[in-house]
Each structure stands twice: as structure tokens, then as C-alpha cells.
Amino acid sequence: MNSPHAASLRDAALVAGIAGILAFPFVGLLLTTEGTAPTLSTRFPEFAGAVVVIFFGRLGISAARRGHGLLPLVLGLAMAAGGAFSLVVEATGLGASGTAIWHAFVPGTFLSTVACAGGIAIAGLAGRNYLMQGRQPAERTPLPMGQLLLWLGIALAGFAILLPLLPGVDRRLIDVATLVLTYVMLGWGLNIVVGLAGLLDLGYVAFYAVGAYSYALLSVTFGWSFWVCLPVAGALAALFGILLGFPVLRLRGDYLAIVTLGFGEMIRIILLNWYDFTNGPDGITNIGRPSFFGLPFASKPEQGTESFHTFFGVAYDPVHRLIFMYYLILALAFVTNAFTLRIRRLPIGRAWEALREDEIACRSLGVNPRNTKLSAFAIGAMFAGFAGSFFATRQGFVSPESFTFIESAILVAIVVLGGMGSQIGVAVAAIILVGLPEYFRELQEYRMLAFGMGMVLIMLWRPGGLLTHREPTIRTRPAPA
Amino acid sequence: MNDESGRDSGRIRIRVMDYFAQQFINGVSLGAIYGLIAIGYTMVYGIIGMINFAHGEIYMIGAFIALMAVVAFGISEGGLVVLALLSALLVSMALTSLYGWVLERVAYRPLRGTQRLAALISAIGMSIALQNYVQLTQGARVKTLPPIIRGGFEFQFGNTEFIVRLSTLQILIVVVTLALMAIFALLIAKTALGRAQRACQQDQSMAALLGVNVDRTISLTFVMGAALASVAGLMVTLYYGVIDFFVGFIAGVKAFTAAVLGGIGSIPGAMLGGLLIGLTEAMWSGYFSIEYKDVATFSILVIVLIFLPTGILGTPEVEKV
Amino acid sequence: MNPPTLLSVEHLTMRFGGLIAVDDVSFSVEQGAIHALIGPNGAGKTTVFNCLTGFYKPTVGRITLHSPESRTPFLLEQMDDYRIVREAKVVRTFQNIRTFPKMSVLENLMVAQHNHLMRASGWTFLGLIGAPSFRHAEAESVERAEYWIGRTGLAEYADTEAGALPYGEQRRLEIARAMCCDPVLLCLDEPAAGLNPSETEELSELIGYIRDHHHISVLLIEHDMSMVMGVSDHIVVLDYGQKIAEGAPETVRNDPAVVQAYLGSDDEDEAGESEDTTS
Ligand SMILES: Nc1ncnc2c1ncn2[C@@H]1O[C@H](COP(=O)(O)OP(=O)(O)O)[C@@H](O)[C@H]1O
Ligand SMILES: [Mg+2]
């Protein structure tokens, strides 16, 4: 046996060993409670399966990294086949009639899926190595990123506008797309705070909550319409941004992160416990739905009034409202984007970015850091307030449950993974982080696990985010030829 | 009638004192636990200047492993409880330390020297992943442990019916915490590892030039922090008797608050901060409302950061320009 | 008749814990002159700058600026750093370069005109609706930036990321950026550090040009003796936080205390440097 393979084997054994020790208590053992007494049972087949998959996976990856072709290809294909086989067996119930021995070899859907996907990835890497053998890597000319991103943006926007009209688009897809767009809008709002001004806000969801509850309370108490509540909710959220930001914005980066996290949790706890005002954990129901320029989307309009379908003379279809909601959030998101693109080119926008780059230099140029940060914080909060209103009207129901820390974490992840400050990056990251997991709801259980690991992996792969290109906000006039 | 009301108010006064004493005892026990977790935050922040956001999860993992070890060693009342608890503690410390080591190795070390935010995002990702890993493998329901260490002292002041309890477990928690504190303080003051840590804290590249193995020092810092967190995990399991996959988040935030309050980078500061946070929480729950006890902690964090950014025992520092 | 005093520093003292970085230093700067602050490493020069520009609050001392643009003098030790730039118009550069690395050279210079442009953009509202008055002001600012880009020889880099510029160009960018703040007093912290002789020569010319054509006073920290001697009208020497000499270049050069401070056996680095410059 030649030494590189021996090294790979040793490395794989080491990794599998450590992973085995780490995984043993959680995968190999199961803690259950009977009455009040805890009992411990074992799950050795799953554990053994996990260690074997990790061993071969690591072997394949390290071999592929060293540029080998054959070994990782065979390994990868074998893993993929094994994983797929056990998935099929489980799905068809072939193993159901089987014996304990069979179960000892089929460790569960999750592991099989991981083995299958990992095997395909390794085989792919190996295949590439095979093809690249003896070939020089082609000279790369730098792409005109600015142009490319512009076209990508136009294409995405066009796709978003046409989506509900495309054939084969069902309610579920529109629902998911609406959700993704909500996150895109929130991501763009947070991008002002984190991406442009460089203020790490881990409590952005608080302003989303303020917007949602403002709308809910105004709508339920006073019966105000969506279009009246929207600006009020935005203004209230911005006011909260200023109130919360004022004392803490001079804090250093990570301290600010923790304090904003604290604010986010505080607002949630208050919403949860201030029964008289917020109805506590039960939330607020019967929130008014927006109308289409005064025409409600009701199946049976009140006597003497018209609703959307009667006015346009079409049959009532609940999908109308869904599509309307979709376009509503699309329009709100576009407004957010247009606003951000424009304000980036104004002095305040440039000051935000300069503050992100070097606060001390900013102060040495006469930029008032507190006001500048506060403006970013307030404007970011305002957009969260708008998005919150939309959320409340779409659900018809708000409760503190929707505004947990994890939402803030997802939003920060969207902004940072997208590539701080890049508008298209935010959209792409929102699609990847929210859209994909939401569409594959079958994997619901594993969604957050994959989400967390994805955050780590993307950071390791591209610490600067997915799209790091930045266009200057102003250029000198082109020199006369 | 006058006489009676006078006696009543006297009784109430005694009761007030008793109640205070009870909340004080509870607060100190709780604070010791926060302090142990806070040491992990403060050491890591001191040495690499990042908030190890996943430290709360390390503590949660420590609590789970400790509970499993306790069950595995079949600890029930009587028998060699002390010996078995000690073995459970060692197993949990060893495994949790390994988690801490791997965490740094996999998620933080490759990002050292890149943007600060990248490491923080990676840490948040790890925190989410670990939480869900435990939820997936062990289920979302709470795990319980009936009390193992019983007994204690009861005090009664005057002729009131209110009894102040000081349990053996509470004494144990405080004693173990103090002992660990002393050991760690010695370790850092006297050993080569401690010197290396302080050197890295001041200037990493300079320390490397002087022959300090920076990578190893940072790894060991994570290992130490994780070991202490696992002790806290065991004690919480014994003290409250319930844990679930989510206990790491809020405990983590509070412990971080404790670290900031005491002065980030200072180990005695972390202990002091832990005590203050524990006391605040106990008093707030006792006198105001349990629901808002977390709000009280967060408010302290904000107030401290605004008026005393270097904490109680931290060294003041003028930002170098 | 002496030219009027622009800046007077009286009994300036700055302590960091036990360390006295600046110890009872007094000096003044005249209008339209180039003054230099020299001294070995760690003498406290940068700390004096930090006190002047509000980054540190001095432990003791008074710093007064008699701006020709204002009737009442400014008490700099009582003002926040950004207000010193905005109102008193004392602008500084940094010893360790601080550009906005991901922003283009032109953008760097636009940030320097932030306060002017904020007012012109009606605190952003006029800017958002694209008011002509704002567009006009912005065009003017671009023009001013282009002027300084040309002056500092950065024309070919105008739309390049500042972080991608060569070292010497970044130093000049900082000066151009400071000039876009429209200063009354320009404070340069070791602007020639890391430059080669021909670049240093150009820099001297630039500083002279700023004084002569823009009538701006300059306070200069510099190690390069030949440059300091060539360009400055007046020199203040610091050592261990104390002022040990002051006067015209010729007087300071021959002052025994200064020679001692620079050639002192404990500071070989400095000795080497000053030998270089005398040869
Ligand atoms: N923020 C600070 N905290 C502590 N010490 C400082 C700080 N700033 C400067 N010093 C100390 O003050 C002394 C003078 O530094 P400095 O003014 O930078 O010297 P110079 O610019 O003349 O080389 C040095 O000993 C330095 O370490
Ligand atoms: Mg200096």
C-alpha cells in the first residue's frame, strides 16, 4: 500500500474516531423519561452506521482533495448506491418483514440520505479530478461582475413579476415565494444596518414585531385599513429603532450584537406577558385583510358592496388573494430595494459605508458617528415595520412565537452570506436559506440542523459572503477621448 | 389592638428578612452556575476577541452528557453517591472538552484573521446546529432527574412559620465552584499555559514570535471553558432536575452578561458578574415578577455596557488611535 | 510683525494609567506656517495629535484655536472629535493609514465633504427626490475632489478601490481627503513614513504648495530629518513626553539636548536615521 493512501486512511480513522466519541452519547444512547425517572437505552446500529459513513466519507473527501480519481470515485458511487438502496428499502417497506439483522444494517432515513448525497458529491469531485488530469487549469479572464450582476438582478426581478402567471405554479409555490419575498424585504432592510453601516444587529426581529403588532392593534382596535396602518407601523418601528439605538449605538461590534439580541428578547417577553395590551401568548386574531383598492377579497361581499370577483366578473377563487399578497410583498420589496439603491448614492449612504470601513477615519472627517448610525438603525427598523405589517395582514394573526431570536439569526445569516451590502446577494441567500428548506418541507425535522451547518460551511468556504462585488456609488466623468 | 398590630408588623419584618435570606441563598447558587459558564466566555473573548456564541450550547451538551453519565452509573440514593457523581463529572468534563476543542478546530480556526463577522456567523451557525442535533437525536421533551442529593439545613428566625432552607446541594455547588475557581486562578497565574494565554491576550503575533504555540493555547482555552461549562451543566441538572435542548441559549446570554458585568477578560470578574446576575434574578423573581426576570438581566447588561463598558473588574482602556 | 497665532497649546498633559505620554507641553502654531513636531519613537507626538483632534481627552491642558473663520476661539479640549473637524476645521491624517479600503478614491474624498453635502441634500430628503440644488452641490464636490486627485497625482486611480492602491498613493490619498474637509489647520502624522526619496521630495512640494497657495497652516510629525529641516518654519522637539527644544530648524539642529535625544545610546534606530540624513 502506498503512503498517500495510508495517510488518507489514518486521517479518516482519526476523524471517524473523534466523531465517534462525540456522537456516542447522542447517537448511540437515548435518554427517555418514564414517570420522573430517566432511563438510558442504546442505539448501536445507528451509531455504527454513522461512524462508518463518516469514515468512508472522510476517506473519499481527503482522497479527492489530494487529486486522486479512482478511489474516491468508487467510494463515492458505493456510498451513493448504498444510501439509495437503503432509502428504497425503507420507502417500499421491503425491510418491514425482515428481521432484526436487517434493521441492524438500515440505520434510518437521515443517515441514508446523508450517505447518498455525500457519495454523489464525492463522486462528482472525483470525476472532475479524473477529467482534469494532465490538463492545465484554463486561464480565467476576470468577469465584468457589475454587468453580470445587473443582468442577474433584472432576470430575477422579471422572473418574480411573471411567477404567478407561469404554468404549473400552484398555491404552495406562491405561498413559499411570498414567504421568501418577505425575507428578501427584511434582508434588504437589515442590509442597510448590517451590510452598509456595519452594525451587527441580532435583534432585528424586534422591529418586525413592532410593525406586526402595531398593525394588528390599530386594525383590530380602530379598524384602520392596511394602507393607513402601513406608514404608521413603519414610523412606530423607526421610533423604536431610535429609542433602542440611542443609548447603545456607540458600543463595539460584538457588544452591540449581544445588546440588540437582548432587546429582541425583551420585546418578545413583553409581548408574551403584557396580557392586557397584547393578549399574551394567545396573540391577536381577526386582523383586517388588505383590499384591492377598496375591493375586499371576500367570497360573499356584504349587502350592497362589491368584492374583487364580483367587480371583475370572475368566479370567486381564493388564489386571487394569494396572488394579490404576492404582488403586494413584491412591490414592498421593490420599494425597499429602490430606496436602498438610491440612498447608497447620497451622502448619508456613503457615510454609512465609510463607518463600516473605519469609524475612526470617519470621525477624523467630521462625520457624526452617532447620528449616522442612528439614521441607519431607524431606516432599517422602518422597513422591518413595513414587513411586519405585511406579515400581520397576510396571517390575519400575530403572536409572540413568530418573533424569536432564530428569525433574527436567519436574517443576519442572509445578509452576511449574501455578501455584506450586496442587494442581489441578499436575494440569492434568501432563496437558498429560506426558499429551499421551505419547499422541501419533508425534511422539516432536519431543516434547522442543515441550516446551521450550512451557515458554518458557507462561511468557511467564502468568509466574505457569496457575492462580494461592489460598484462605486459615484464615478469621475469619463475622460474626453 | 395596637399591641397586636405591633406584633404583626414585627412578625412581618422577620418574615421579610427570612424571605430575603432565602432568595439570597438561591441567588448565590444560581450565580455560581452562571459564573462557571461565564468563565468560558471571558477566557475566549480575552484571547481571541470573539463572542463564542456556541458556548451556551456546549454547556447544554455538558448537561446532557452529565445526566446520561449519572443514569449510566446507576446513581440512586445511598451507595457510593459521591464516587459515582465524581465519575459522572469526569466523564462529562472529558467529553464536553472534546466538543469544545472540535468546535474551535472546525468552525473558528479556519476563520481566524478574516472578517470578525465571519467567525461570529459561524458561531451562530454552530449554535443552531448543535441545538438541533441534540433535539433530533434526543427528542424535544424535557429530561428529568429526581433529586439525588437531599438534606440540608433549615433555619427559623423568631416565631414565624417561614423556614429558610439551605440544601446540601447548594453548599456543594458553591464549594465546587469556589474550588474550581481557585484551581483555575492558580493554573493561569502559575503555569506556562497561563503565561502563554496572557501573552496571546496581549499580542498574538508577538507571542508567536516569542515561541508561544498560539494554536495550542487557543485550543486549550476552549477546552478549559468547555470543561467548566460541563461542571455547570451537571450542577444545573442536579439542582433543577430538568433539562432540554434549549437550556443553552438563555443561560448562555446570561452568562455572557455576567462576563461583561464583571469585566470581560477577567476570571474573578466572571465569577462576580455571575453572582450579581444570579442574585438579581432571584431577587427580581422573589419580589417583582418571574415573567420579567430575563428582562431584568438584559436591562442590567444594557446599563452596564452604557455606563461601565469595562465592567467591574475590567481594566479601563483608551482606544488606541 | 509676527503673524497671528492660530493654535496655542498650554500645559498639555496626557496620562495612561501610570504612563505619562505627554508631560506639560506648551507650544503654538502661527497662521500660514509649517510647524514640525519631532522626537524619537514613543516620545508622545501622536498623542499630542490625538489630543488636538479630540480623539483623546487630555488629562490637563488647554488647546485654543483662533480660527480666521470665526470670531470666538475654539477650545479644542472640550470638543468632540467630529465637531473639531466640522466647526474648528482642524483635520488630521493617521500614522497607520486609515482609508476606506473598499470605497473608491473619489468616494473617499466625497465622504470628506460629508457635512457640506448633507446640508445640500436637505438631510437626505432633497437628495432622495433628486433636487437640482443637490445635484449642483454634488457636482461641485466632485470637482473639488478631482482637483485634489489631480494635485496628489492620483488621477489614474480615481475610480479604484482605495485598498488596492500602492502604499505611497494611499498616503497621498489621506492628504487629499483631509484637504477636502477644507481645513484651517492640517495635521500630518508621519506622512513620509515608508516613502522613497523621490516620493518624499514630491510630498515636501505638496505640503509647501498647500501652505503657499491655499494659505493653510500645517502641523507635521515626521522622522525624516532632511524633509523636516527643508520644509518647516518652526520645530518643536519632544522626548519622553516633554518638550526639550523649540525654534527655527537651524537652532534646533544644533541644540545639544536634541542631539542627545536622537543620538542617545539607548535608541540606535533613531541614531541610524539621523546619521543617514546628515550624510
Ligand atoms: N491609548 C493608549 N493607551 C495606553 N498607552 C498609550 C496610548 N496611546 C499612546 N500610548 C503610549 O504613549 C506613549 C507615546 O506614544 P505616541 O504618542 O504614539 O508616540 P510617538 O507618536 O511619538 O511615537 C507610548 O509609550 C504609547 O505606548
Ligand atoms: Mg506616532
CSV table of N, CA and C in Angstrom, one decimal, chain C residues 3 28-37 207-208 210-212 216-220 227-236 246-252:
chain,number,residue,atom,x,y,z
C,3,PRO,N,3.2,86.9,12.5
C,3,PRO,CA,1.9,86.5,12.0
C,3,PRO,C,1.1,86.1,13.2
C,28,SER,N,3.0,76.9,20.2
C,28,SER,CA,1.9,77.4,19.4
C,28,SER,C,2.2,77.3,17.9
C,29,VAL,N,1.2,77.5,17.1
C,29,VAL,CA,1.4,77.4,15.7
C,29,VAL,C,0.9,78.7,15.1
C,30,GLU,N,1.7,79.3,14.2
C,30,GLU,CA,1.3,80.5,13.6
C,30,GLU,C,0.5,80.3,12.3
C,31,GLN,N,-0.2,81.3,11.9
C,31,GLN,CA,-1.0,81.2,10.7
C,31,GLN,C,-0.1,81.1,9.5
C,32,GLY,N,-0.5,80.2,8.6
C,32,GLY,CA,0.2,80.2,7.3
C,32,GLY,C,1.6,79.7,7.4
C,33,ALA,N,1.9,78.9,8.5
C,33,ALA,CA,3.3,78.4,8.6
C,33,ALA,C,3.3,76.9,8.7
C,34,ILE,N,4.4,76.3,8.4
C,34,ILE,CA,4.5,74.8,8.6
C,34,ILE,C,5.3,74.6,9.9
C,35,HIS,N,4.7,74.0,10.9
C,35,HIS,CA,5.4,73.7,12.1
C,35,HIS,C,5.6,72.2,12.1
C,36,ALA,N,6.7,71.7,12.7
C,36,ALA,CA,7.0,70.3,12.8
C,36,ALA,C,7.1,69.9,14.3
C,37,LEU,N,6.7,68.7,14.5
C,37,LEU,CA,6.8,68.1,15.9
C,37,LEU,C,7.7,66.9,15.7
C,207,ILE,N,3.3,69.8,0.4
C,207,ILE,CA,3.0,70.5,1.6
C,207,ILE,C,3.3,72.0,1.5
C,208,GLY,N,4.4,72.3,0.8
C,208,GLY,CA,4.7,73.7,0.6
C,208,GLY,C,3.6,74.3,-0.2
C,210,ILE,N,0.4,73.5,-0.4
C,210,ILE,CA,-0.8,73.7,0.4
C,210,ILE,C,-0.6,75.0,1.3
C,211,ARG,N,0.6,75.2,1.8
C,211,ARG,CA,0.7,76.4,2.6
C,211,ARG,C,0.7,77.7,1.7
C,212,ASP,N,1.4,77.6,0.6
C,212,ASP,CA,1.6,78.9,-0.2
C,212,ASP,C,0.3,79.2,-1.0
C,216,ILE,N,-2.9,77.5,4.2
C,216,ILE,CA,-3.3,76.6,5.3
C,216,ILE,C,-2.1,76.3,6.1
C,217,SER,N,-2.3,76.4,7.5
C,217,SER,CA,-1.2,76.1,8.3
C,217,SER,C,-1.1,74.6,8.5
C,218,VAL,N,0.2,74.1,8.6
C,218,VAL,CA,0.4,72.7,8.7
C,218,VAL,C,1.2,72.4,10.0
C,219,LEU,N,0.7,71.3,10.7
C,219,LEU,CA,1.5,70.8,11.8
C,219,LEU,C,1.9,69.4,11.4
C,220,LEU,N,3.2,69.1,11.4
C,220,LEU,CA,3.8,68.0,10.8
C,220,LEU,C,4.5,67.1,11.8
C,227,MET,N,13.7,66.1,5.4
C,227,MET,CA,12.5,66.7,5.0
C,227,MET,C,12.0,67.8,6.0
C,228,VAL,N,12.1,67.4,7.2
C,228,VAL,CA,11.6,68.3,8.3
C,228,VAL,C,12.4,69.6,8.2
C,229,MET,N,13.7,69.5,8.1
C,229,MET,CA,14.5,70.7,8.1
C,229,MET,C,14.2,71.5,6.8
C,230,GLY,N,14.0,70.8,5.7
C,230,GLY,CA,13.7,71.6,4.5
C,230,GLY,C,12.4,72.3,4.4
C,231,VAL,N,11.4,71.7,5.0
C,231,VAL,CA,10.1,72.2,4.8
C,231,VAL,C,9.5,73.1,5.9
C,232,SER,N,10.0,72.9,7.1
C,232,SER,CA,9.3,73.6,8.2
C,232,SER,C,9.9,74.9,8.6
C,233,ASP,N,9.0,75.8,9.1
C,233,ASP,CA,9.3,77.1,9.5
C,233,ASP,C,9.8,77.1,11.0
C,234,HIS,N,9.2,76.1,11.7
C,234,HIS,CA,9.4,76.1,13.2
C,234,HIS,C,9.4,74.7,13.6
C,235,ILE,N,10.2,74.3,14.6
C,235,ILE,CA,10.2,72.9,15.0
C,235,ILE,C,10.1,72.8,16.6
C,236,VAL,N,9.3,71.8,17.0
C,236,VAL,CA,9.2,71.5,18.4
C,236,VAL,C,9.7,70.1,18.6
C,246,GLU,N,12.9,74.0,21.0
C,246,GLU,CA,11.9,74.6,20.1
C,246,GLU,C,12.6,75.7,19.4
C,247,GLY,N,12.3,75.9,18.1
C,247,GLY,CA,12.9,77.1,17.4
C,247,GLY,C,12.9,76.8,15.9
C,248,ALA,N,13.7,77.7,15.2
C,248,ALA,CA,13.9,77.5,13.8
C,248,ALA,C,14.7,76.3,13.6
C,249,PRO,N,14.6,75.7,12.3
C,249,PRO,CA,15.3,74.5,12.0
C,249,PRO,C,16.8,74.6,12.4
C,250,GLU,N,17.5,75.6,12.1
C,250,GLU,CA,18.9,75.7,12.3
C,250,GLU,C,19.2,75.6,13.8
C,251,THR,N,18.5,76.4,14.6
C,251,THR,CA,18.7,76.4,16.1
C,251,THR,C,18.5,75.0,16.6
C,252,VAL,N,17.4,74.3,16.2
C,252,VAL,CA,17.1,73.0,16.8
C,252,VAL,C,18.1,72.0,16.4
